[in-house]
CSV table of C-alpha atoms in Angstrom, one decimal:
chain,number,residue,atom,x,y,z
N,1,SER,CA,-4.7,-9.9,-14.3
N,2,THR,CA,-5.5,-8.2,-11.0
N,3,TYR,CA,-8.8,-7.3,-12.7
N,4,THR,CA,-9.7,-11.0,-12.6
N,5,LEU,CA,-9.0,-11.2,-8.9
N,6,LEU,CA,-11.3,-8.3,-8.2
N,7,THR,CA,-14.2,-9.2,-10.5
N,8,GLN,CA,-14.4,-13.0,-10.8
N,9,ASP,CA,-15.4,-15.1,-7.8
N,10,GLY,CA,-13.1,-18.0,-7.1
N,11,THR,CA,-10.0,-16.7,-8.9
N,12,ARG,CA,-6.8,-17.7,-7.1
N,13,LEU,CA,-3.7,-15.6,-6.9
N,14,GLY,CA,-1.7,-18.4,-8.5
N,15,GLN,CA,-3.9,-18.2,-11.6
N,16,VAL,CA,-2.9,-14.6,-12.4
N,17,VAL,CA,0.8,-14.3,-11.3
N,18,ARG,CA,3.6,-14.3,-13.8
N,19,PRO,CA,7.3,-14.9,-13.1
N,20,ALA,CA,9.4,-11.7,-13.1
N,21,GLY,CA,12.6,-13.1,-11.6
N,22,GLU,CA,14.0,-15.6,-9.2
N,23,HIS,CA,11.5,-15.9,-6.3
N,24,LEU,CA,9.5,-12.9,-7.7
N,25,TRP,CA,6.1,-13.1,-9.3
N,26,LEU,CA,3.8,-10.3,-10.4
N,27,ALA,CA,0.1,-10.1,-10.7
N,28,PRO,CA,-0.2,-7.8,-13.7
N,29,GLY,CA,-2.6,-4.9,-13.8
N,30,SER,CA,-4.3,-3.9,-17.0
N,31,VAL,CA,-6.3,-1.1,-18.5
N,32,ASP,CA,-9.4,-3.1,-17.4
N,33,LEU,CA,-8.7,-2.0,-13.9
N,34,ALA,CA,-10.2,1.4,-14.8
N,35,ALA,CA,-13.6,-0.4,-15.3
N,36,ALA,CA,-13.2,-2.5,-12.1
N,37,GLU,CA,-14.2,0.4,-9.9
N,38,TYR,CA,-17.4,0.9,-11.8
N,39,LEU,CA,-18.2,-2.8,-11.8
N,40,LEU,CA,-17.5,-3.1,-8.1
N,41,MET,CA,-19.8,-0.2,-7.1
N,42,SER,CA,-22.9,-2.3,-7.2
N,43,ARG,CA,-21.5,-5.3,-5.2
N,44,PRO,CA,-22.2,-5.5,-1.5
N,45,ASP,CA,-18.6,-6.9,-1.0
N,46,ARG,CA,-17.0,-4.2,-3.2
N,47,SER,CA,-14.4,-3.3,-0.5
N,48,ARG,CA,-13.4,-6.9,0.2
N,49,ARG,CA,-12.8,-8.5,-3.2
N,50,LEU,CA,-9.0,-8.7,-3.0
N,51,ALA,CA,-8.6,-10.1,0.5
N,52,PRO,CA,-10.0,-13.6,-0.1
N,53,PRO,CA,-7.7,-14.7,-3.0
N,54,LEU,CA,-4.7,-13.3,-1.1
N,55,GLN,CA,-5.6,-14.9,2.2
N,56,ALA,CA,-6.2,-18.3,0.5
N,57,GLU,CA,-2.6,-18.5,-0.6
N,58,ALA,CA,-0.9,-16.5,2.2
N,59,GLU,CA,1.1,-19.5,3.4
N,60,GLN,CA,2.7,-20.0,0.0
N,61,VAL,CA,4.3,-16.6,-0.2
N,62,ALA,CA,6.6,-14.6,2.1
N,63,TYR,CA,5.4,-11.2,1.0
N,64,VAL,CA,2.7,-9.6,-1.1
N,65,LEU,CA,3.2,-6.0,-2.2
N,66,ILE,CA,0.2,-4.3,-3.6
N,67,ASP,CA,0.8,-1.2,-5.7
N,68,THR,CA,-2.3,1.0,-5.9
N,69,PRO,CA,-3.2,3.9,-8.1
N,70,PRO,CA,-2.6,7.4,-6.5
N,71,SER,CA,-6.3,7.7,-5.8
N,72,LEU,CA,-8.5,6.8,-2.9
N,73,GLY,CA,-11.1,4.8,-4.8
N,74,LEU,CA,-12.2,1.2,-4.5
N,75,LEU,CA,-9.0,-0.3,-5.8
N,76,THR,CA,-7.0,1.4,-3.0
N,77,VAL,CA,-9.7,0.5,-0.4
N,78,ASN,CA,-9.5,-3.2,-1.5
N,79,ALA,CA,-5.7,-3.2,-1.2
N,80,LEU,CA,-5.9,-1.6,2.3
N,81,THR,CA,-8.6,-4.1,3.4
N,82,ALA,CA,-6.4,-7.0,2.2
N,83,ALA,CA,-3.2,-5.6,3.7
N,84,GLU,CA,-1.5,-6.1,7.1
N,85,ALA,CA,0.4,-2.9,6.7
N,86,VAL,CA,0.7,0.1,4.4
N,87,LEU,CA,3.8,1.8,3.2
N,88,VAL,CA,3.1,5.4,1.9
N,89,PRO,CA,5.5,6.6,-0.8
N,90,VAL,CA,5.7,10.4,-0.9
N,91,GLU,CA,7.4,12.3,-3.7
N,92,CYS,CA,9.7,14.9,-2.3
N,93,ARG,CA,7.5,17.7,-3.5
N,94,TYR,CA,5.4,20.0,-1.3
N,95,LEU,CA,2.0,19.2,-2.9
N,96,ALA,CA,2.7,15.5,-2.8
N,97,MET,CA,3.5,15.8,0.9
N,98,ARG,CA,0.2,17.6,1.5
N,99,GLY,CA,-1.7,14.6,0.1
N,100,ILE,CA,-0.5,12.4,2.9
N,101,ARG,CA,-3.3,13.6,5.2
N,102,ALA,CA,-6.0,12.3,2.8
N,103,ILE,CA,-4.2,8.9,2.6
N,104,LEU,CA,-3.9,8.6,6.3
N,105,ASP,CA,-7.5,9.5,6.8
N,106,THR,CA,-8.4,6.7,4.4
N,107,VAL,CA,-6.2,4.3,6.3
N,108,GLY,CA,-7.9,5.3,9.5
N,109,THR,CA,-11.3,4.8,8.0
N,110,VAL,CA,-10.4,1.4,6.6
N,111,ARG,CA,-8.9,0.4,10.0
N,112,GLU,CA,-12.1,1.5,11.7
N,113,ARG,CA,-14.6,-0.1,9.4
N,114,LEU,CA,-12.9,-2.9,7.4
N,115,ASN,CA,-9.5,-4.0,8.7
N,116,PRO,CA,-8.8,-3.3,12.4
N,117,SER,CA,-5.3,-4.8,12.1
N,118,LEU,CA,-4.1,-2.5,9.4
N,119,ASP,CA,-0.8,-0.9,10.5
N,120,LEU,CA,1.1,2.1,9.1
N,121,LEU,CA,4.5,0.6,8.2
N,122,GLY,CA,5.9,3.9,7.4
N,123,VAL,CA,6.4,6.8,5.0
N,124,LEU,CA,9.0,6.4,2.2
N,125,PRO,CA,10.4,9.6,0.6
N,126,THR,CA,10.7,9.1,-3.2
N,127,MET,CA,11.8,11.1,-6.2
N,128,HIS,CA,14.4,12.8,-4.0
N,129,GLN,CA,16.9,15.0,-5.6
N,130,PRO,CA,19.9,15.4,-3.2
N,131,ALA,CA,21.0,18.7,-4.8
N,132,SER,CA,17.6,20.2,-4.3
N,133,ALA,CA,17.0,22.4,-1.2
N,134,HIS,CA,13.2,21.9,-1.7
N,135,SER,CA,13.6,18.1,-1.8
N,136,ARG,CA,15.6,18.2,1.4
N,137,GLN,CA,13.1,20.5,3.1
N,138,VAL,CA,10.3,18.1,2.3
N,139,ILE,CA,12.2,15.2,4.0
N,140,GLU,CA,12.8,17.4,7.0
N,141,GLU,CA,9.1,18.2,7.2
N,142,LEU,CA,8.1,14.6,6.9
N,143,ARG,CA,10.5,13.6,9.7
N,144,ALA,CA,9.1,16.4,11.9
N,145,ALA,CA,5.5,15.2,11.3
N,146,PHE,CA,6.0,11.5,11.3
N,147,ARG,CA,9.2,11.0,13.2
N,148,GLU,CA,10.4,7.4,13.3
N,149,ARG,CA,7.7,6.4,10.8
N,150,VAL,CA,9.8,8.0,8.0
N,151,PHE,CA,12.2,5.4,6.5
N,152,ASP,CA,15.9,6.2,6.6
N,153,THR,CA,16.1,4.9,3.1
N,154,VAL,CA,15.2,7.6,0.5
N,155,ILE,CA,14.5,6.8,-3.1
N,156,GLU,CA,16.3,9.2,-5.4
N,157,VAL,CA,15.1,10.1,-8.9
N,158,GLU,CA,16.1,7.3,-11.2
N,159,GLU,CA,16.0,7.6,-15.0
N,160,ALA,CA,15.5,3.8,-15.3
N,161,LEU,CA,12.0,4.2,-13.7
N,162,ALA,CA,11.0,6.5,-16.5
N,163,THR,CA,12.6,4.6,-19.4
N,164,ALA,CA,11.6,1.0,-18.4
N,165,PRO,CA,8.1,1.2,-19.8
N,166,ALA,CA,9.4,2.6,-23.1
N,167,ALA,CA,11.9,-0.3,-23.2
N,168,ARG,CA,9.0,-2.7,-22.4
N,169,LEU,CA,11.0,-4.1,-19.5
N,170,PRO,CA,10.2,-4.5,-15.8
N,171,VAL,CA,12.1,-1.8,-13.8
N,172,LEU,CA,14.2,-4.4,-12.0
N,173,ALA,CA,15.3,-5.9,-15.3
N,174,HIS,CA,16.0,-2.5,-16.9
């Protein structure tokens, strides 16, 4: 799993990915990732554990998408250190929108100290409810603050996202 990439030296991306569709592979997470942050704390390279296995196989894949937990801990810092660009999904809710500042501060810190080439790809509104005035207002505020960095595409609330885990299926298959 991704835990192996973070904690065991010499692990290659190809050793942990699983097929999930045509031309689509996933490196699964696991409950062990919760322990990874603790294990990484004492390592001098704790912020740069994910980058080497991804860079070693970069020419074999077109894109690598790294989904991080909604926290600003070592897992997220590792992802930002390994990434070329960051896409920030934001739920169309007021409190979620306020959390963007902390994420962008972390992106700035990672760019300054660990990954000078890290770029902000954009902000992606999610969990949008077209009939909700609040949801539409959040998108307006995002566009006012981030202008062209807010994607035109908006991800609406989708029941399949909530029911896929219960069906034990990947979202794309469900």
